[in-house]
XYZ file of C-alpha atoms in Angstrom:
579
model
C 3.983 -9.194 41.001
C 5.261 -6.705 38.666
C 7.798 -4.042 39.909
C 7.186 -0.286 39.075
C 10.546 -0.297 36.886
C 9.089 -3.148 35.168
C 5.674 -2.002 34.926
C 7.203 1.488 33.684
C 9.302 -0.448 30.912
C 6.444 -2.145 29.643
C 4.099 1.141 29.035
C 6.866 2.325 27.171
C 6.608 -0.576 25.107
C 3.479 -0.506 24.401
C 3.862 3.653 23.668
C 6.568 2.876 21.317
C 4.695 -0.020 19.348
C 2.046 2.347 19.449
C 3.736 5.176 18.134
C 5.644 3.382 15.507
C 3.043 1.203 13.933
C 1.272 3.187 11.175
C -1.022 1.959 8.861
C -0.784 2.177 4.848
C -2.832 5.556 4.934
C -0.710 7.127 7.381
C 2.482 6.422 5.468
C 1.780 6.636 1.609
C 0.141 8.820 -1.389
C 0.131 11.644 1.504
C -0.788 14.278 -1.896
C -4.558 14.415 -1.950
C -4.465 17.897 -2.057
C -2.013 18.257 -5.212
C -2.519 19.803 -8.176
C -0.985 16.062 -10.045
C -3.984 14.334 -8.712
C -6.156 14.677 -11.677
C -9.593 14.044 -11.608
C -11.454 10.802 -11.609
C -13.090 10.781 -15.411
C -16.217 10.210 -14.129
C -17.628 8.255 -17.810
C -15.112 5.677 -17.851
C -15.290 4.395 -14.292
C -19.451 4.287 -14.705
C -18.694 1.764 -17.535
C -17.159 -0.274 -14.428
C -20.710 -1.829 -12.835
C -19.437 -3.394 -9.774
C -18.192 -1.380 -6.782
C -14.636 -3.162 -7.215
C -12.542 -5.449 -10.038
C -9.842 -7.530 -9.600
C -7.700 -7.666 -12.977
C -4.465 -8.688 -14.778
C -1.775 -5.500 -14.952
C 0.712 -4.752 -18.028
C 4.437 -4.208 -17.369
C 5.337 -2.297 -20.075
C 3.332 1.142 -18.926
C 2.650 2.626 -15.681
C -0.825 2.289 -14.103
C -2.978 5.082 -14.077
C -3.849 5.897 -10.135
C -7.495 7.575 -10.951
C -7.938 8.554 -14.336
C -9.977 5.204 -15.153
C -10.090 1.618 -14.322
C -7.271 -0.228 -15.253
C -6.752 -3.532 -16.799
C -9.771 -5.619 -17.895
C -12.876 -7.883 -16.765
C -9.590 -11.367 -16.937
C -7.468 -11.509 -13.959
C -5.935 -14.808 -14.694
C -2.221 -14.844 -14.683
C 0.032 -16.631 -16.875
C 4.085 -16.473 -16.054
C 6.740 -18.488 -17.297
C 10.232 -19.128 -15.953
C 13.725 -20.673 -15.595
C 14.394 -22.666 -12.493
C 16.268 -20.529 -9.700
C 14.820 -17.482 -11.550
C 11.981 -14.438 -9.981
C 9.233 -14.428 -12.088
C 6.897 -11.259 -11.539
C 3.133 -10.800 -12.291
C 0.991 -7.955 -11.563
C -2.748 -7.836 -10.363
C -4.487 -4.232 -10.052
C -7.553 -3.244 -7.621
C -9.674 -0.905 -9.049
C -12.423 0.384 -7.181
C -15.577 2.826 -7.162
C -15.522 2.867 -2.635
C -13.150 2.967 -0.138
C -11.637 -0.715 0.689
C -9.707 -0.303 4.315
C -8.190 -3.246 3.918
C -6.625 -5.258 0.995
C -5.033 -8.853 2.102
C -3.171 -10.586 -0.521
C -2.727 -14.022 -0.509
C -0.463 -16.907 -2.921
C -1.616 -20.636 -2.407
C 0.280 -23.317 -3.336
C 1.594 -23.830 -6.910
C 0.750 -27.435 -7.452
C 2.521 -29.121 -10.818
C 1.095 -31.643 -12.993
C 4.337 -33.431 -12.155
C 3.017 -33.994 -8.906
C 5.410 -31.682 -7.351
C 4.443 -27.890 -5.378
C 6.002 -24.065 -4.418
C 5.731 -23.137 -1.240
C 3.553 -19.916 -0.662
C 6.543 -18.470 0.927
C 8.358 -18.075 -2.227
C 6.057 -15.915 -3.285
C 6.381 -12.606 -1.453
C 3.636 -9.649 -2.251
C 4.176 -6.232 -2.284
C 1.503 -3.240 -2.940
C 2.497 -0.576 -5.466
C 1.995 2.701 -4.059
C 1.872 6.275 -6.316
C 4.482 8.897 -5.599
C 4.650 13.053 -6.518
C 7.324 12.592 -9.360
C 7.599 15.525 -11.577
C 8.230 15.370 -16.237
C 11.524 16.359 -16.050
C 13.294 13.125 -17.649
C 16.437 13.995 -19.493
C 17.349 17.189 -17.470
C 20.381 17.774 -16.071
C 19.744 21.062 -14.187
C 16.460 22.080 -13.548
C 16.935 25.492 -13.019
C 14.342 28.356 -13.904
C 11.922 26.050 -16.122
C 8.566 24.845 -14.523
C 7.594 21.474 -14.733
C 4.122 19.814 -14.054
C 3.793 17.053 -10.968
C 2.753 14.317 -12.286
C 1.848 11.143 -9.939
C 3.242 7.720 -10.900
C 3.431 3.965 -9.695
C 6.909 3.587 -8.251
C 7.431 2.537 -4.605
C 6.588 -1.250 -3.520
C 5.950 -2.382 0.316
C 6.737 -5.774 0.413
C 6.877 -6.557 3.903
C 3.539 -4.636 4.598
C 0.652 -6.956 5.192
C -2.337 -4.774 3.828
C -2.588 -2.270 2.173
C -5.968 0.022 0.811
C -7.732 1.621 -1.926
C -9.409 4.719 -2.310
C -12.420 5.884 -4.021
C -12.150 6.119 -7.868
C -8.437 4.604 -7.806
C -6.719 1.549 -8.541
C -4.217 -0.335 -6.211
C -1.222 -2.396 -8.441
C -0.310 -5.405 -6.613
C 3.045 -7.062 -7.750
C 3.635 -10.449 -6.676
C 7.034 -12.533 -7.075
C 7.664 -15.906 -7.621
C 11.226 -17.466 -6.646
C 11.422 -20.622 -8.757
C 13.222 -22.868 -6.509
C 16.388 -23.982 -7.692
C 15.649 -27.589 -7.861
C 11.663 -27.136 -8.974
C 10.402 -29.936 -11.495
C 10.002 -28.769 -15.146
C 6.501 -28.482 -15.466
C 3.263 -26.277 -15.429
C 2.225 -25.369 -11.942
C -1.389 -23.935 -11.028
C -2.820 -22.230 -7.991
C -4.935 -19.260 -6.604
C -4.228 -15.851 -5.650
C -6.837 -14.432 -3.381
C -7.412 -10.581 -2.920
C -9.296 -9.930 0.476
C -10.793 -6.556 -0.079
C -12.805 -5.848 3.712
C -12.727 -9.450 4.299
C -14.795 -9.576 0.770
C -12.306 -12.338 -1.223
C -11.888 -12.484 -5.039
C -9.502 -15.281 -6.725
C -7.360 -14.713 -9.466
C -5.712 -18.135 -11.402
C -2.088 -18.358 -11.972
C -0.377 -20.376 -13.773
C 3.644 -20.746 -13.692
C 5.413 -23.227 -16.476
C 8.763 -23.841 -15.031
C 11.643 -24.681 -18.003
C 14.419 -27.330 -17.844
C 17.176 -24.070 -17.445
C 18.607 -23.150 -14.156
C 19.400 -19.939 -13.180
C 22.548 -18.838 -12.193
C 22.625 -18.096 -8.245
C 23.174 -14.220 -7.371
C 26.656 -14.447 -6.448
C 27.312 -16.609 -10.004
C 25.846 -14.635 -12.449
C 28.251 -12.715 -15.526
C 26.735 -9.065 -15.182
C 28.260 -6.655 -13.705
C 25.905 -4.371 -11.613
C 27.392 -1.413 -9.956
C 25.455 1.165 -8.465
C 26.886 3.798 -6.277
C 26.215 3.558 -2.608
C 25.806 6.773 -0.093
C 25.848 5.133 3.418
C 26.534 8.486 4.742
C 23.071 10.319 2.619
C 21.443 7.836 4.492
C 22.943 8.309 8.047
C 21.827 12.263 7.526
C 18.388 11.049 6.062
C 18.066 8.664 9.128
C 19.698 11.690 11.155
C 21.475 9.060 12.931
C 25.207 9.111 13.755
C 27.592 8.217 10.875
C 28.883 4.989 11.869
C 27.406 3.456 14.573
C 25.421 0.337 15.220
C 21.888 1.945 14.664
C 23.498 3.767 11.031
C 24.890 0.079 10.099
C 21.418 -1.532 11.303
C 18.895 1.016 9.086
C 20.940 0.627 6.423
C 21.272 -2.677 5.778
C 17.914 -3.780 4.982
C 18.784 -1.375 1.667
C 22.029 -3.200 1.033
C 20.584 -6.512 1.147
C 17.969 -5.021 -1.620
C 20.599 -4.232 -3.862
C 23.130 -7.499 -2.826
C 19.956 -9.537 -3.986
C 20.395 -7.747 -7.566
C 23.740 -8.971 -8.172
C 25.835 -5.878 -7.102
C 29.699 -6.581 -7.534
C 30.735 -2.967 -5.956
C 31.253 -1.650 -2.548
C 31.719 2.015 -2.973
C 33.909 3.837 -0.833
C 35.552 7.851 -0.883
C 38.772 8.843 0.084
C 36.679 11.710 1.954
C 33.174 11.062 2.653
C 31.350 10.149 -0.302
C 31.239 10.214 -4.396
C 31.022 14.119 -4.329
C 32.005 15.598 -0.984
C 29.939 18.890 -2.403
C 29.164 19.605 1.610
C 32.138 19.519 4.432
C 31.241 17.483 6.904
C 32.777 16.442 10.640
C 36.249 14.657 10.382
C 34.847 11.899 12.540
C 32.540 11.327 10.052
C 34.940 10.907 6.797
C 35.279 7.567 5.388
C 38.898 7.530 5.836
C 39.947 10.460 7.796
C 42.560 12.232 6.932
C 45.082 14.608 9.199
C 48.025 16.685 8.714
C 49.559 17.087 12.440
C 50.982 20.255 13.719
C 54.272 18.581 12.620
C 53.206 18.667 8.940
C 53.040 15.211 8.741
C 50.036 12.840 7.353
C 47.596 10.343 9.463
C 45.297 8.346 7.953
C 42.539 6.436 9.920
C 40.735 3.486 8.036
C 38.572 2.530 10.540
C 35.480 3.864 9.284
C 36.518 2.720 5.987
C 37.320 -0.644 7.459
C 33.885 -1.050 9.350
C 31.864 0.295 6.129
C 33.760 -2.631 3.611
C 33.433 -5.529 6.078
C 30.102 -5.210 6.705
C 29.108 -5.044 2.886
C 31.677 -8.034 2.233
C 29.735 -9.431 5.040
C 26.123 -8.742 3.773
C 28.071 -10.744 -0.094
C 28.831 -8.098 -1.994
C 32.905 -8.504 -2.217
C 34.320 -8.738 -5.591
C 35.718 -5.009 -6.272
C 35.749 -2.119 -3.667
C 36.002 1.311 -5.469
C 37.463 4.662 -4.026
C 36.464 7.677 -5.376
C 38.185 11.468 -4.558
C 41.686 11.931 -6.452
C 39.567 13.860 -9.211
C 36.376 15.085 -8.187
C 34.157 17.458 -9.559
C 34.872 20.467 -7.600
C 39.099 19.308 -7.083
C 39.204 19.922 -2.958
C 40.891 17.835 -1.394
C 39.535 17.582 2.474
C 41.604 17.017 5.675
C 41.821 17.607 9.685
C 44.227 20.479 10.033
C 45.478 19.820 13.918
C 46.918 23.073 13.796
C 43.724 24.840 13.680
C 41.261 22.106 15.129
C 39.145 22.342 12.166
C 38.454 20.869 8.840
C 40.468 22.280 6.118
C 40.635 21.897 2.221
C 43.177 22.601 -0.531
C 41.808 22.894 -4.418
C 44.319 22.136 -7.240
C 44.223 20.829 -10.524
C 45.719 17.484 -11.159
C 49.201 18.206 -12.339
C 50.011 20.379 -9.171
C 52.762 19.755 -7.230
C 50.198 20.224 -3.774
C 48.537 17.755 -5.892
C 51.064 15.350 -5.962
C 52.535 16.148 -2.487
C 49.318 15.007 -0.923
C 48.406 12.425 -3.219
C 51.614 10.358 -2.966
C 51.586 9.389 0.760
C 47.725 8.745 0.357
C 48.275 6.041 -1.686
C 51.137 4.502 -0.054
C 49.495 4.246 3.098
C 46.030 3.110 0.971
C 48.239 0.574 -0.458
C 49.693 -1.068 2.908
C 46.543 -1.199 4.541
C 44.456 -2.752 1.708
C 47.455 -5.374 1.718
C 47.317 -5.916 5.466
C 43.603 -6.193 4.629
C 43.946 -8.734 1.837
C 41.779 -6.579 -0.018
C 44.518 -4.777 -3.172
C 43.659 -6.763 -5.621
C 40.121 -6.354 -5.527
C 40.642 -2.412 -4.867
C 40.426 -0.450 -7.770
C 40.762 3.717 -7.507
C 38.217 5.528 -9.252
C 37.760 8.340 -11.957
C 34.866 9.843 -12.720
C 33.990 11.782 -15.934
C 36.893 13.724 -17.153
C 38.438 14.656 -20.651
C 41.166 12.982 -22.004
C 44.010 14.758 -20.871
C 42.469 14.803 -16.786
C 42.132 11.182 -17.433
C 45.292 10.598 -18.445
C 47.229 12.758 -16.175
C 45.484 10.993 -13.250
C 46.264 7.551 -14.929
C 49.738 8.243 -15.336
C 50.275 9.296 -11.949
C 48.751 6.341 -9.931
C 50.424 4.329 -12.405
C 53.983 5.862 -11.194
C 53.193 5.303 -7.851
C 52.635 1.454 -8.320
C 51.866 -0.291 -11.648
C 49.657 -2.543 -10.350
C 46.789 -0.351 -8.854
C 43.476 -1.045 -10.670
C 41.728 1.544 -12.161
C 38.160 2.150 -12.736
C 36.959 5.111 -15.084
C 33.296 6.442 -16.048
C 32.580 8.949 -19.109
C 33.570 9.068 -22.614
C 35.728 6.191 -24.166
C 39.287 7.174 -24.912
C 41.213 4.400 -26.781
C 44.760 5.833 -25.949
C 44.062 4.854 -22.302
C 41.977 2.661 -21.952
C 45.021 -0.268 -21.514
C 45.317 1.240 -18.162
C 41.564 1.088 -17.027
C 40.727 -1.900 -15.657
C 37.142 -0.902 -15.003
C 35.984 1.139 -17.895
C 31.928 2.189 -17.763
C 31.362 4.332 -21.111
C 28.514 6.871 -21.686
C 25.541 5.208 -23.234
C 25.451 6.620 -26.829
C 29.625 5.675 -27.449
C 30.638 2.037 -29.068
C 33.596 0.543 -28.476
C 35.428 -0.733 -31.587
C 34.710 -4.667 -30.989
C 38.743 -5.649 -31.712
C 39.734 -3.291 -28.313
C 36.470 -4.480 -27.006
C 38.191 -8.420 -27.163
C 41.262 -7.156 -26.588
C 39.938 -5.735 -22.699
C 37.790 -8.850 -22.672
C 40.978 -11.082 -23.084
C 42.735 -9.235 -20.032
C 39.645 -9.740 -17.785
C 39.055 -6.156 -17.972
C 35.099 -5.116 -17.511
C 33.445 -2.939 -19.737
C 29.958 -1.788 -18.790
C 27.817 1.583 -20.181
C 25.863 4.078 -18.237
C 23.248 6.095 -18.055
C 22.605 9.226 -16.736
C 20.640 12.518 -16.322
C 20.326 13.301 -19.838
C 19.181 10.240 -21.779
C 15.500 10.578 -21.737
C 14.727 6.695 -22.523
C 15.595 4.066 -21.484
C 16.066 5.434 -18.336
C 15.709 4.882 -14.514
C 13.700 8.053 -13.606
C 10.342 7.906 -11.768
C 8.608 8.771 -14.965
C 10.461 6.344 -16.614
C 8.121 3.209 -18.056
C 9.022 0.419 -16.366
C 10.009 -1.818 -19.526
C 13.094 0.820 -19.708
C 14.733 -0.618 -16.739
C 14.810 -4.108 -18.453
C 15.627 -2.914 -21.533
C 19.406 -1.279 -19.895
C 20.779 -5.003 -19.494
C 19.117 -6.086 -22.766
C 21.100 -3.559 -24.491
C 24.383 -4.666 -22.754
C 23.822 -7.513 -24.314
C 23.380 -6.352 -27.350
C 26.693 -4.377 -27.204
C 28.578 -6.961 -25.816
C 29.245 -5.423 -22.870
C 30.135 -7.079 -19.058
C 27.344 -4.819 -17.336
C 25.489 -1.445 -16.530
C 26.224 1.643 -13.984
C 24.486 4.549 -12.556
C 25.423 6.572 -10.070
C 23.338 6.711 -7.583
C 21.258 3.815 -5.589
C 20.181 5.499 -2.379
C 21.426 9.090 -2.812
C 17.904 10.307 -1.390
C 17.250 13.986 -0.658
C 17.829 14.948 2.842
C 15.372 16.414 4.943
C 12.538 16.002 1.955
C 10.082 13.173 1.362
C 11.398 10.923 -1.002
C 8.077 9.833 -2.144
C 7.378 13.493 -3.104
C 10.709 14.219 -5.070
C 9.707 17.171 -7.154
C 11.464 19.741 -5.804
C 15.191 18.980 -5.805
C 18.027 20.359 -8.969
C 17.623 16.361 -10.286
C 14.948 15.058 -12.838
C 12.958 13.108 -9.759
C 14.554 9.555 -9.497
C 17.540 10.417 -11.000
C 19.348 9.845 -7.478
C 18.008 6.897 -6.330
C 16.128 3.560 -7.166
C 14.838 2.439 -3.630
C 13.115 4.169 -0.807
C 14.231 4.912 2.649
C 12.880 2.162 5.278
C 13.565 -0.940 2.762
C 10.823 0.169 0.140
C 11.352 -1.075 -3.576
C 10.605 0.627 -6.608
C 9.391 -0.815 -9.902
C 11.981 0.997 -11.783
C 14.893 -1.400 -9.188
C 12.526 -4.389 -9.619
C 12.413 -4.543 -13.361
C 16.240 -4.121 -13.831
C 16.708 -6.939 -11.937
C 14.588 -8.729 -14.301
C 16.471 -7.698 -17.405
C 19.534 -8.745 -15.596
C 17.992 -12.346 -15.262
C 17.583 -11.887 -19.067
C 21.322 -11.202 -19.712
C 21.978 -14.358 -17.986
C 19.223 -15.848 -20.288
C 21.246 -14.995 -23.489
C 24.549 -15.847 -21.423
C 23.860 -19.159 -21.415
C 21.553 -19.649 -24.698
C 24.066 -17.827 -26.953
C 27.270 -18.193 -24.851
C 27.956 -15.561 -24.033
C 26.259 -11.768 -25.034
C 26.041 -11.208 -28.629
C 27.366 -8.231 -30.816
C 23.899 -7.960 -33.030
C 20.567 -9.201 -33.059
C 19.902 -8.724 -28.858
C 16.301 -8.556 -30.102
C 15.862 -11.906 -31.316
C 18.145 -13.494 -28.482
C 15.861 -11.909 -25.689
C 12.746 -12.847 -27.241
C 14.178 -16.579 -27.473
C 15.831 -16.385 -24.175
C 13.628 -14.723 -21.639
C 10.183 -17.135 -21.463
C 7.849 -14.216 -21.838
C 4.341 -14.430 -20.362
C 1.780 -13.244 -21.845
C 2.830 -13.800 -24.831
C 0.856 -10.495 -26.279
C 3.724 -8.652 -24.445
C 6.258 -10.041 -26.937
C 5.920 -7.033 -29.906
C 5.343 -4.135 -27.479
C 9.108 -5.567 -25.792
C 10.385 -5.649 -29.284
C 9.411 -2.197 -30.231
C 10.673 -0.725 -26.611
C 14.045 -2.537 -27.798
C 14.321 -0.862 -31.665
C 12.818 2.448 -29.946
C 16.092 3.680 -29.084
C 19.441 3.333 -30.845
C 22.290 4.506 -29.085
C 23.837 6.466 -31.287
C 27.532 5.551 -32.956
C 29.788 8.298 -32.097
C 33.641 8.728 -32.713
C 35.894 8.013 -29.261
């Protein structure tokens, strides 16, 4: 018989599942009532004669959510990839009624060969619209008035159904993990769309090649995109630190591990920008002048955050950003007053220096004790030459062998001393210093940013312009791409409505809060699959020509795909500029 305690615990379970479990509808495309939402054009769906159609998508531009049916009468699906390597396809609901329920299914892949994938490598995820807003290539959006706009972004995979309303379509994206040791062959099976329990099939066809895929943790590019772990804890509203912050956020981390990331990134302060104060408690590596006028440092937040990303497998370079920041304060606990306190000075101040100096000697010990210097690299981000340098020059006095990684414009008078050197995406690097870094086992990678309107990562961004980032690296010879932000979502704001904030809407993140994907996330991991394509066809990235070595490299599918990829790649030149 069931004690009251007991019987008490389990109502609460049964409140919480309850409470927590919320369907599709409840969760997603909450903007019905927006001006974006344009209306349903009321000739072309008529042309549509059944209630629903099940049909092959396109990659290369975003799915309309109303305007029309997409696709066409074929849903057959034709893919083609490397063994070890995702391969994605795309299937799009569009219907005339409501459908409650959409089940997606992937039967077995059986091979001529005799051989078969599992059903479990082929994880489904429904591609749900977000309030995004035409603001691409802004900076600051200050006093101009863009339109909302409503776009195919986020992706559920671990959601089981998902729906469709009236006079919309519903993108499914399905991916196939090529086992590692899969036969070379051609592999056919059925994917089955349950709409009410009503199912229609769709044919798929994989060809596997004889190439194998480098794992994650073996592949050449370079992937570094900036981590916030303490955006999220305030997102979360959780506290900084603790078991439940570390437990939310992982689920993201493991996201972006699975893309190849090389970085952890870390702050001398709190994060990247440290534009708001927050509690000393909550700094990354708190800092405290005693009523003595000494310094403390305490790593253990620091400590907790590296180990558990070294622990999820991203480990090969930690970065620390805060000797140069944007707005030049420089945060610590002032026992004196109790309270958090800040000094601003440029960087060839003696305060500067005074404070700097015992930072990085007590930095320098504990990364040692750690084992972790000599993957530790302190980092700079966007300053002129003579910032740059002064910064340079001063770590460098302090020990010649800290690492240094820099993002902004390429200067060739210091870049010797940058270990980790990301340049702005219209700059070229003359290819005899671009050897000369490669010979040291420096990395050289580009960016992108708020102002390049395409290729880009923004919401509004077509999804072949993800792809097309790593293609170009390869084109320039480079080790990799950056951006700054990967989960730098807006606080106390819906993140699937991001119209609202200074930022063209994307521009600070590629995922979604709870684990969500994006297409924009899931098709530059696709053109980093490419760069290892050309890595191993060519040997290595090549100077000219990236065009050509994609197109032979990358196993397209369908093949009609191939000249609307080579135009997106001629489309935009970076353009040669003086360093």
């Amino acid at each position: 018989m069931k004690t009251l305690s007991q019987a008490i615990l389990y109502a609460s379970m049964l409140i919480s599942v309850c409470c927590t479990a919320q369907s599709p509808e409840t969760k997603f495309e909450k903007f019905a009532t927006n001006n974006a939402v344009t209306r349903s054009d009321a000739g072309k769906w008529k042309l549509l004669k059944q209630d629903f159609r099940l049909s092959a998508g396109d990659f290369d531009t975003r799915i309309n959510y109303n305007q029309s049916p997409a696709g066409n009468a074929g849903s057959a699906v034709s893919v083609q990839g490397w063994k070890g390597e995702w391969v994605n396809c795309l299937l799009v609901v569009s219907s005339k009624k409501d459908i409650r329920s959409v089940k997606t299914t992937v039967g077995t892949l059986t091979g001529s060969n005799g051989a078969s994938i599992d059903p479990k490598n082929a994880p489904v995820g429904y591609v749900y619209y977000v309030l995004a807003d035409n603001s691409r290539g802004v900076c600051h959006k200050k006093n101009i008035k863009y339109n909302d706009i409503v776009v195919p972004d986020l992706i559920a995979f671990s959601a089981g159904t998902s729906f469709v309303k009236s006079f919309t379509n519903r993108p499914i994206w399905i991916s196939i993990a090529v086992p590692a040791d899969a036969r070379p062959g051609t592999y056919k099976g059925k994917i089955t769309v349950s709409l009410d329990g009503s199912p229609v099939t769709s044919d798929i066809t994989l060809k596997v090649s004889n190439n194998t895929m480098p794992s994650v943790a073996k592949r050449k590019f370079f992937l570094d995109l900036w981590q916030y772990p303490l955006t999220e804890a305030e997102y979360y509203k959780v506290k900084p630190w603790s078991d439940q912050h570390f437990n939310l956020i992982k689920r993201t981390m493991l996201q972006l591990k699975d893309a190849g990331q090389k970085v952890i990134t870390t702050s001398f302060f709190w994060d990247m920008f440290n534009s708001t104060p927050r509690k000393a408690e909550d700094m990354m590596i708190r800092v405290t002048k005693t009523k003595a006028g000494q310094w403390q440092y305490d790593f253990k937040n620091f400590d907790r955050w590296v180990q558990f990303m070294m622990g999820i497998g991203i480990k090969d370079q930690i970065t620390c950003y805060g000797m140069a920041p944007l707005n030049y304060r420089y945060h610590y606990f002032d026992e004196a007053t109790g309270k958090m306190a800040f000094f601003s000075q440029g960087v060839n101040g003696e305060d500067y220096k005074k404070f700097w100096a015992p930072y990085l000697k007590a930095f320098e010990q504990h990364l040692k004790e750690k084992g972790w210097f000599n993957i530790t690299t302190l980092g700079i981000d966007e300053k002129e030459q003579a910032v740059l340098t002064t910064v340079v020059n001063f770590i460098k006095s302090q020990n010649k062998d800290w690492k240094i990684s820099a993002t902004g414009k390429y200067f060739p008078q210091v870049q010797d001393k940058i270990y980790n050197y990301s340049i702005t995406s219209n700059q070229q690097i003359p290819d005899n210093e671009l050897a000369q870094r490669k010979a040291k086992g420096y990395v050289t990678t580009f960016y992108t940013s708020c102002w390049e309107i395409f290729p880009n990562t923004f919401v509004m961004s077509d999804p072949i312009d993800a792809t097309w980032l790593s293609w170009n690296a390869a084109n320039r010879n480079l080790d990799g791409y950056l951006r700054w932000a990967f989960d730098y979502w807006p606080v106390n704001k819906n993140a699937q409505q991001d119209v609202r904030t200074s930022l063209a809407s994307g521009d600070n993140f590629l995922v979604y809060p709870s684990g969500y994907s994006s297409m924009r996330f899931e098709m530059l991991k696709d053109g980093i699959e490419d760069y290892e394509k050309i890595n191993q066809k060519f040997g290595g990235p090549v100077a000219q020509g990236a065009s050509s070595a994609v197109m032979q490299a990358r196993s397209m599918a369908p093949a009609a795909g191939g000249g609307k990829l080579k135009t997106s790649l001629s489309d935009f030149d970076f353009k040669k500029v003086s360093a």
